[in-house]
Amino acid sequence: VTGTATYDNSNAGTDKDITVDGFVLSGTDKDNYTVGTVNTIVKGSIEKAKLIVSLQSSPLISKIYNGSDVATLSSANYVLNGILGEDEVTIASGKAAYSDKKAGYDKEITVTDFVLAGAQKNNYAVENSSAVTSGDIKAKEITAGLAATPAISKVYDGSDRASVPAAKYQLSGIETGDEVAVKGTAVYNNRHAGEDKVVTVNELVLDGADASN
């Protein structure tokens, strides 16, 4: 005997009703029999279809250095392979991280913990646990200034060169915990002795463990 079997709906799930009807007998003596049952219901399951998530670096994944390795992707960076027909399935979110927190270009980004969205999301499961792409962390712009103290002073030596103590420099915009210092070339407005003279500092150079960020 054969028949036609259909689930109660097309969605993935367990303990689902399957209706079997349209029974057709076969065999040498089939004409001596009739099927008394018009249809019957049994139980079955539909497993979730597998999806593979891949990533593309366009649109560009980029951020300004902020002391963290967290990356932010747009929906257009995700590619889903394995969606059936006209099903609506997308990636709602994922946990994305650069290889480290430092500024740089074309840095590796790994994304894990994919979360599906869309009308048919419950019919699918992501097969791969992670995917890799690349992106940039741009160096952060900071502001340098000079504090009122300590005073800049020297004994007349015939030149306009000035020596600025490290404590005189002020940097704003440094991320918490980062080690960044600055130094520069300082000159008085002229070489003559005097008080309250204008000192100009230029050619500033950053220093410290996190200066390149």
PDB file of C-alpha atoms in Angstrom:
ATOM      1  CA  VAL A   1       0.000   0.000   0.000  1.00  0.00           C
ATOM      2  CA  THR A   2       1.086   3.538  -0.675  1.00  0.00           C
ATOM      3  CA  GLY A   3      -0.403   6.882   0.280  1.00  0.00           C
ATOM      4  CA  THR A   4       0.104  10.605   0.308  1.00  0.00           C
ATOM      5  CA  ALA A   5       1.554  12.062   3.528  1.00  0.00           C
ATOM      6  CA  THR A   6       1.534  15.745   4.460  1.00  0.00           C
ATOM      7  CA  TYR A   7       2.634  17.625   7.561  1.00  0.00           C
ATOM      8  CA  ASP A   8       0.189  20.003   9.216  1.00  0.00           C
ATOM      9  CA  ASN A   9       2.396  22.887   7.959  1.00  0.00           C
ATOM     10  CA  SER A  10       5.808  23.485   6.416  1.00  0.00           C
ATOM     11  CA  ASN A  11       7.531  24.821   9.526  1.00  0.00           C
ATOM     12  CA  ALA A  12      10.344  23.035  11.337  1.00  0.00           C
ATOM     13  CA  GLY A  13       9.348  21.347  14.581  1.00  0.00           C
ATOM     14  CA  THR A  14       8.953  18.100  16.507  1.00  0.00           C
ATOM     15  CA  ASP A  15       5.875  15.981  17.304  1.00  0.00           C
ATOM     16  CA  LYS A  16       4.085  17.369  14.270  1.00  0.00           C
ATOM     17  CA  ASP A  17       0.879  15.850  12.848  1.00  0.00           C
ATOM     18  CA  ILE A  18       1.258  14.006   9.549  1.00  0.00           C
ATOM     19  CA  THR A  19      -1.923  13.133   7.684  1.00  0.00           C
ATOM     20  CA  VAL A  20      -1.729  10.093   5.402  1.00  0.00           C
ATOM     21  CA  ASP A  21      -4.500   9.529   2.849  1.00  0.00           C
ATOM     22  CA  GLY A  22      -5.014   8.567  -0.773  1.00  0.00           C
ATOM     23  CA  PHE A  23      -4.186   4.943  -0.050  1.00  0.00           C
ATOM     24  CA  VAL A  24      -3.516   2.766  -3.078  1.00  0.00           C
ATOM     25  CA  LEU A  25      -3.231  -1.012  -2.842  1.00  0.00           C
ATOM     26  CA  SER A  26      -0.733  -2.973  -4.903  1.00  0.00           C
ATOM     27  CA  GLY A  27       0.151  -6.617  -5.344  1.00  0.00           C
ATOM     28  CA  THR A  28      -1.244  -9.691  -7.133  1.00  0.00           C
ATOM     29  CA  ASP A  29      -4.366  -9.928  -4.978  1.00  0.00           C
ATOM     30  CA  LYS A  30      -5.034  -6.209  -4.516  1.00  0.00           C
ATOM     31  CA  ASP A  31      -8.386  -6.416  -6.307  1.00  0.00           C
ATOM     32  CA  ASN A  32      -9.714  -8.704  -3.592  1.00  0.00           C
ATOM     33  CA  TYR A  33      -9.388  -5.964  -0.982  1.00  0.00           C
ATOM     34  CA  THR A  34     -10.471  -2.423  -0.203  1.00  0.00           C
ATOM     35  CA  VAL A  35      -8.990   0.059   2.207  1.00  0.00           C
ATOM     36  CA  GLY A  36     -11.377   0.811   5.025  1.00  0.00           C
ATOM     37  CA  THR A  37      -9.439   3.758   6.401  1.00  0.00           C
ATOM     38  CA  VAL A  38      -9.808   7.008   4.497  1.00  0.00           C
ATOM     39  CA  ASN A  39      -6.931   8.728   6.306  1.00  0.00           C
ATOM     40  CA  THR A  40      -4.835   8.425   9.401  1.00  0.00           C
ATOM     41  CA  ILE A  41      -2.633  10.753  11.461  1.00  0.00           C
ATOM     42  CA  VAL A  42       0.861   9.964  12.691  1.00  0.00           C
ATOM     43  CA  LYS A  43       3.594  12.037  14.301  1.00  0.00           C
ATOM     44  CA  GLY A  44       6.853  13.239  12.772  1.00  0.00           C
ATOM     45  CA  SER A  45       9.363  16.062  12.734  1.00  0.00           C
ATOM     46  CA  ILE A  46      10.868  18.596  10.330  1.00  0.00           C
ATOM     47  CA  GLU A  47      14.472  19.463  11.099  1.00  0.00           C
ATOM     48  CA  LYS A  48      15.702  23.014  10.664  1.00  0.00           C
ATOM     49  CA  ALA A  49      17.513  23.745   7.411  1.00  0.00           C
ATOM     50  CA  LYS A  50      21.191  24.647   7.743  1.00  0.00           C
ATOM     51  CA  LEU A  51      22.501  28.076   6.812  1.00  0.00           C
ATOM     52  CA  ILE A  52      26.094  29.131   6.222  1.00  0.00           C
ATOM     53  CA  VAL A  53      26.965  32.700   7.184  1.00  0.00           C
ATOM     54  CA  SER A  54      29.763  34.454   5.328  1.00  0.00           C
ATOM     55  CA  LEU A  55      30.936  38.056   5.553  1.00  0.00           C
ATOM     56  CA  GLN A  56      31.960  40.679   3.036  1.00  0.00           C
ATOM     57  CA  SER A  57      34.070  43.738   3.817  1.00  0.00           C
ATOM     58  CA  SER A  58      31.873  46.018   1.686  1.00  0.00           C
ATOM     59  CA  PRO A  59      30.384  48.324   2.830  1.00  0.00           C
ATOM     60  CA  LEU A  60      33.569  49.270   4.666  1.00  0.00           C
ATOM     61  CA  ILE A  61      33.692  48.290   8.342  1.00  0.00           C
ATOM     62  CA  SER A  62      35.431  51.119  10.171  1.00  0.00           C
ATOM     63  CA  LYS A  63      35.558  53.024  13.448  1.00  0.00           C
ATOM     64  CA  ILE A  64      37.637  55.619  15.267  1.00  0.00           C
ATOM     65  CA  TYR A  65      39.938  54.145  17.926  1.00  0.00           C
ATOM     66  CA  ASN A  66      38.125  53.961  21.275  1.00  0.00           C
ATOM     67  CA  GLY A  67      40.224  51.548  23.308  1.00  0.00           C
ATOM     68  CA  SER A  68      37.968  48.581  22.502  1.00  0.00           C
ATOM     69  CA  ASP A  69      38.167  45.708  20.012  1.00  0.00           C
ATOM     70  CA  VAL A  70      34.398  45.721  19.391  1.00  0.00           C
ATOM     71  CA  ALA A  71      33.410  46.016  15.709  1.00  0.00           C
ATOM     72  CA  THR A  72      30.071  47.108  14.267  1.00  0.00           C
ATOM     73  CA  LEU A  73      28.782  45.546  11.052  1.00  0.00           C
ATOM     74  CA  SER A  74      25.833  46.543   8.901  1.00  0.00           C
ATOM     75  CA  SER A  75      23.245  44.075   7.631  1.00  0.00           C
ATOM     76  CA  ALA A  76      24.834  44.360   4.179  1.00  0.00           C
ATOM     77  CA  ASN A  77      28.066  42.803   5.481  1.00  0.00           C
ATOM     78  CA  TYR A  78      26.302  39.483   6.138  1.00  0.00           C
ATOM     79  CA  VAL A  79      25.703  36.885   3.418  1.00  0.00           C
ATOM     80  CA  LEU A  80      23.356  33.933   4.078  1.00  0.00           C
ATOM     81  CA  ASN A  81      23.697  30.796   1.989  1.00  0.00           C
ATOM     82  CA  GLY A  82      21.002  28.121   2.045  1.00  0.00           C
ATOM     83  CA  ILE A  83      17.745  30.112   2.192  1.00  0.00           C
ATOM     84  CA  LEU A  84      14.951  28.263   0.404  1.00  0.00           C
ATOM     85  CA  GLY A  85      12.554  29.835  -2.081  1.00  0.00           C
ATOM     86  CA  GLU A  86      11.117  33.171  -0.987  1.00  0.00           C
ATOM     87  CA  ASP A  87      11.757  32.658   2.731  1.00  0.00           C
ATOM     88  CA  GLU A  88      12.568  35.802   4.693  1.00  0.00           C
ATOM     89  CA  VAL A  89      15.636  35.221   6.850  1.00  0.00           C
ATOM     90  CA  THR A  90      18.333  37.710   7.837  1.00  0.00           C
ATOM     91  CA  ILE A  91      21.000  38.144  10.505  1.00  0.00           C
ATOM     92  CA  ALA A  92      19.713  40.303  13.333  1.00  0.00           C
ATOM     93  CA  SER A  93      23.026  40.510  15.147  1.00  0.00           C
ATOM     94  CA  GLY A  94      26.375  38.928  15.852  1.00  0.00           C
ATOM     95  CA  LYS A  95      29.279  39.471  18.224  1.00  0.00           C
ATOM     96  CA  ALA A  96      32.025  41.130  16.172  1.00  0.00           C
ATOM     97  CA  ALA A  97      35.570  41.830  17.331  1.00  0.00           C
ATOM     98  CA  TYR A  98      38.766  43.061  15.723  1.00  0.00           C
ATOM     99  CA  SER A  99      41.934  40.997  16.219  1.00  0.00           C
ATOM    100  CA  ASP A 100      42.994  43.612  18.797  1.00  0.00           C
ATOM    101  CA  LYS A 101      42.029  47.129  19.885  1.00  0.00           C
ATOM    102  CA  LYS A 102      44.894  48.944  18.128  1.00  0.00           C
ATOM    103  CA  ALA A 103      44.466  51.342  15.227  1.00  0.00           C
ATOM    104  CA  GLY A 104      45.252  49.889  11.819  1.00  0.00           C
ATOM    105  CA  TYR A 105      43.944  49.076   8.360  1.00  0.00           C
ATOM    106  CA  ASP A 106      42.655  45.810   6.921  1.00  0.00           C
ATOM    107  CA  LYS A 107      42.445  44.253  10.365  1.00  0.00           C
ATOM    108  CA  GLU A 108      40.863  40.818  10.828  1.00  0.00           C
ATOM    109  CA  ILE A 109      37.331  40.837  12.275  1.00  0.00           C
ATOM    110  CA  THR A 110      35.758  37.671  13.677  1.00  0.00           C
ATOM    111  CA  VAL A 111      31.986  37.450  14.170  1.00  0.00           C
ATOM    112  CA  THR A 112      30.300  34.845  16.396  1.00  0.00           C
ATOM    113  CA  ASP A 113      26.948  34.324  18.177  1.00  0.00           C
ATOM    114  CA  PHE A 114      24.769  34.856  15.113  1.00  0.00           C
ATOM    115  CA  VAL A 115      21.093  35.652  15.766  1.00  0.00           C
ATOM    116  CA  LEU A 116      18.573  35.095  12.975  1.00  0.00           C
ATOM    117  CA  ALA A 117      15.617  37.362  12.154  1.00  0.00           C
ATOM    118  CA  GLY A 118      12.796  37.275   9.633  1.00  0.00           C
ATOM    119  CA  ALA A 119       9.415  35.598   9.178  1.00  0.00           C
ATOM    120  CA  GLN A 120      10.900  32.123   8.606  1.00  0.00           C
ATOM    121  CA  LYS A 121      13.839  32.369  11.014  1.00  0.00           C
ATOM    122  CA  ASN A 122      12.587  29.443  13.149  1.00  0.00           C
ATOM    123  CA  ASN A 123      12.953  27.087  10.213  1.00  0.00           C
ATOM    124  CA  TYR A 124      16.715  27.614   9.983  1.00  0.00           C
ATOM    125  CA  ALA A 125      19.840  27.141  12.061  1.00  0.00           C
ATOM    126  CA  VAL A 126      23.302  28.595  11.431  1.00  0.00           C
ATOM    127  CA  GLU A 127      25.785  25.782  10.852  1.00  0.00           C
ATOM    128  CA  ASN A 128      29.073  27.681  11.239  1.00  0.00           C
ATOM    129  CA  SER A 129      29.915  29.188  14.618  1.00  0.00           C
ATOM    130  CA  SER A 130      32.025  32.041  13.256  1.00  0.00           C
ATOM    131  CA  ALA A 131      32.958  33.965  10.116  1.00  0.00           C
ATOM    132  CA  VAL A 132      35.828  36.310   9.291  1.00  0.00           C
ATOM    133  CA  THR A 133      36.189  39.560   7.341  1.00  0.00           C
ATOM    134  CA  SER A 134      38.339  42.696   7.617  1.00  0.00           C
ATOM    135  CA  GLY A 135      37.979  46.344   8.545  1.00  0.00           C
ATOM    136  CA  ASP A 136      39.775  49.438   9.823  1.00  0.00           C
ATOM    137  CA  ILE A 137      40.347  51.187  13.127  1.00  0.00           C
ATOM    138  CA  LYS A 138      41.316  54.780  12.418  1.00  0.00           C
ATOM    139  CA  ALA A 139      43.665  56.672  14.723  1.00  0.00           C
ATOM    140  CA  LYS A 140      41.864  59.027  17.099  1.00  0.00           C
ATOM    141  CA  GLU A 141      42.524  62.743  16.892  1.00  0.00           C
ATOM    142  CA  ILE A 142      43.490  64.282  20.250  1.00  0.00           C
ATOM    143  CA  THR A 143      44.194  67.848  21.388  1.00  0.00           C
ATOM    144  CA  ALA A 144      47.464  69.070  22.908  1.00  0.00           C
ATOM    145  CA  GLY A 145      47.749  72.125  25.122  1.00  0.00           C
ATOM    146  CA  LEU A 146      50.088  73.702  27.664  1.00  0.00           C
ATOM    147  CA  ALA A 147      49.305  74.168  31.339  1.00  0.00           C
ATOM    148  CA  ALA A 148      50.048  77.378  33.207  1.00  0.00           C
ATOM    149  CA  THR A 149      52.486  75.563  35.474  1.00  0.00           C
ATOM    150  CA  PRO A 150      55.274  74.594  35.817  1.00  0.00           C
ATOM    151  CA  ALA A 151      56.948  77.740  34.472  1.00  0.00           C
ATOM    152  CA  ILE A 152      59.202  77.657  31.421  1.00  0.00           C
ATOM    153  CA  SER A 153      62.483  79.308  32.281  1.00  0.00           C
ATOM    154  CA  LYS A 154      66.201  79.298  31.470  1.00  0.00           C
ATOM    155  CA  VAL A 155      69.350  81.347  31.943  1.00  0.00           C
ATOM    156  CA  TYR A 156      70.212  83.489  28.896  1.00  0.00           C
ATOM    157  CA  ASP A 157      72.375  81.478  26.482  1.00  0.00           C
ATOM    158  CA  GLY A 158      72.169  83.493  23.259  1.00  0.00           C
ATOM    159  CA  SER A 159      69.553  81.245  21.595  1.00  0.00           C
ATOM    160  CA  ASP A 160      65.766  81.290  21.396  1.00  0.00           C
ATOM    161  CA  ARG A 161      65.420  77.599  22.248  1.00  0.00           C
ATOM    162  CA  ALA A 162      63.089  76.776  25.124  1.00  0.00           C
ATOM    163  CA  SER A 163      62.798  73.619  27.215  1.00  0.00           C
ATOM    164  CA  VAL A 164      59.238  72.587  28.084  1.00  0.00           C
ATOM    165  CA  PRO A 165      58.842  70.219  31.077  1.00  0.00           C
ATOM    166  CA  ALA A 166      56.816  67.062  30.391  1.00  0.00           C
ATOM    167  CA  ALA A 167      54.333  68.119  33.079  1.00  0.00           C
ATOM    168  CA  LYS A 168      53.583  71.270  31.096  1.00  0.00           C
ATOM    169  CA  TYR A 169      51.882  69.366  28.284  1.00  0.00           C
ATOM    170  CA  GLN A 170      48.184  68.547  28.487  1.00  0.00           C
ATOM    171  CA  LEU A 171      46.452  65.992  26.244  1.00  0.00           C
ATOM    172  CA  SER A 172      42.681  65.697  25.934  1.00  0.00           C
ATOM    173  CA  GLY A 173      40.884  62.791  24.291  1.00  0.00           C
ATOM    174  CA  ILE A 174      43.066  59.980  25.637  1.00  0.00           C
ATOM    175  CA  GLU A 175      41.139  56.767  26.296  1.00  0.00           C
ATOM    176  CA  THR A 176      41.111  55.505  29.899  1.00  0.00           C
ATOM    177  CA  GLY A 177      44.176  53.425  30.722  1.00  0.00           C
ATOM    178  CA  ASP A 178      46.166  54.401  27.612  1.00  0.00           C
ATOM    179  CA  GLU A 179      49.760  55.615  27.922  1.00  0.00           C
ATOM    180  CA  VAL A 180      50.367  58.605  25.653  1.00  0.00           C
ATOM    181  CA  ALA A 181      52.753  61.523  26.066  1.00  0.00           C
ATOM    182  CA  VAL A 182      53.809  64.353  23.761  1.00  0.00           C
ATOM    183  CA  LYS A 183      56.913  66.424  23.125  1.00  0.00           C
ATOM    184  CA  GLY A 184      57.751  69.161  20.693  1.00  0.00           C
ATOM    185  CA  THR A 185      60.181  71.850  19.615  1.00  0.00           C
ATOM    186  CA  ALA A 186      59.819  75.014  21.700  1.00  0.00           C
ATOM    187  CA  VAL A 187      61.163  78.500  20.967  1.00  0.00           C
ATOM    188  CA  TYR A 188      60.870  81.918  22.635  1.00  0.00           C
ATOM    189  CA  ASN A 189      59.662  84.842  20.511  1.00  0.00           C
ATOM    190  CA  ASN A 190      63.275  86.067  20.564  1.00  0.00           C
ATOM    191  CA  ARG A 191      66.585  85.208  22.225  1.00  0.00           C
ATOM    192  CA  HIS A 192      66.680  88.134  24.659  1.00  0.00           C
ATOM    193  CA  ALA A 193      66.260  87.901  28.404  1.00  0.00           C
ATOM    194  CA  GLY A 194      62.865  88.892  29.736  1.00  0.00           C
ATOM    195  CA  GLU A 195      59.788  87.842  31.678  1.00  0.00           C
ATOM    196  CA  ASP A 196      56.402  86.637  30.494  1.00  0.00           C
ATOM    197  CA  LYS A 197      57.818  85.910  27.038  1.00  0.00           C
ATOM    198  CA  VAL A 198      55.803  84.079  24.383  1.00  0.00           C
ATOM    199  CA  VAL A 199      56.891  80.459  23.865  1.00  0.00           C
ATOM    200  CA  THR A 200      55.700  78.618  20.759  1.00  0.00           C
ATOM    201  CA  VAL A 201      55.736  74.823  20.636  1.00  0.00           C
ATOM    202  CA  ASN A 202      55.434  72.999  17.328  1.00  0.00           C
ATOM    203  CA  GLU A 203      56.506  69.751  15.615  1.00  0.00           C
ATOM    204  CA  LEU A 204      54.575  67.812  18.251  1.00  0.00           C
ATOM    205  CA  VAL A 205      55.371  64.107  18.441  1.00  0.00           C
ATOM    206  CA  LEU A 206      53.372  61.541  20.390  1.00  0.00           C
ATOM    207  CA  ASP A 207      55.124  58.979  22.559  1.00  0.00           C
ATOM    208  CA  GLY A 208      54.103  56.125  24.825  1.00  0.00           C
ATOM    209  CA  ALA A 209      52.799  52.569  24.532  1.00  0.00           C
ATOM    210  CA  ASP A 210      49.539  53.653  22.895  1.00  0.00           C
ATOM    211  CA  ALA A 211      50.799  56.600  20.842  1.00  0.00           C
ATOM    212  CA  SER A 212      50.088  54.925  17.484  1.00  0.00           C
ATOM    213  CA  ASN A 213      46.360  54.824  18.261  1.00  0.00           C
TER     214      ASN A 213
END
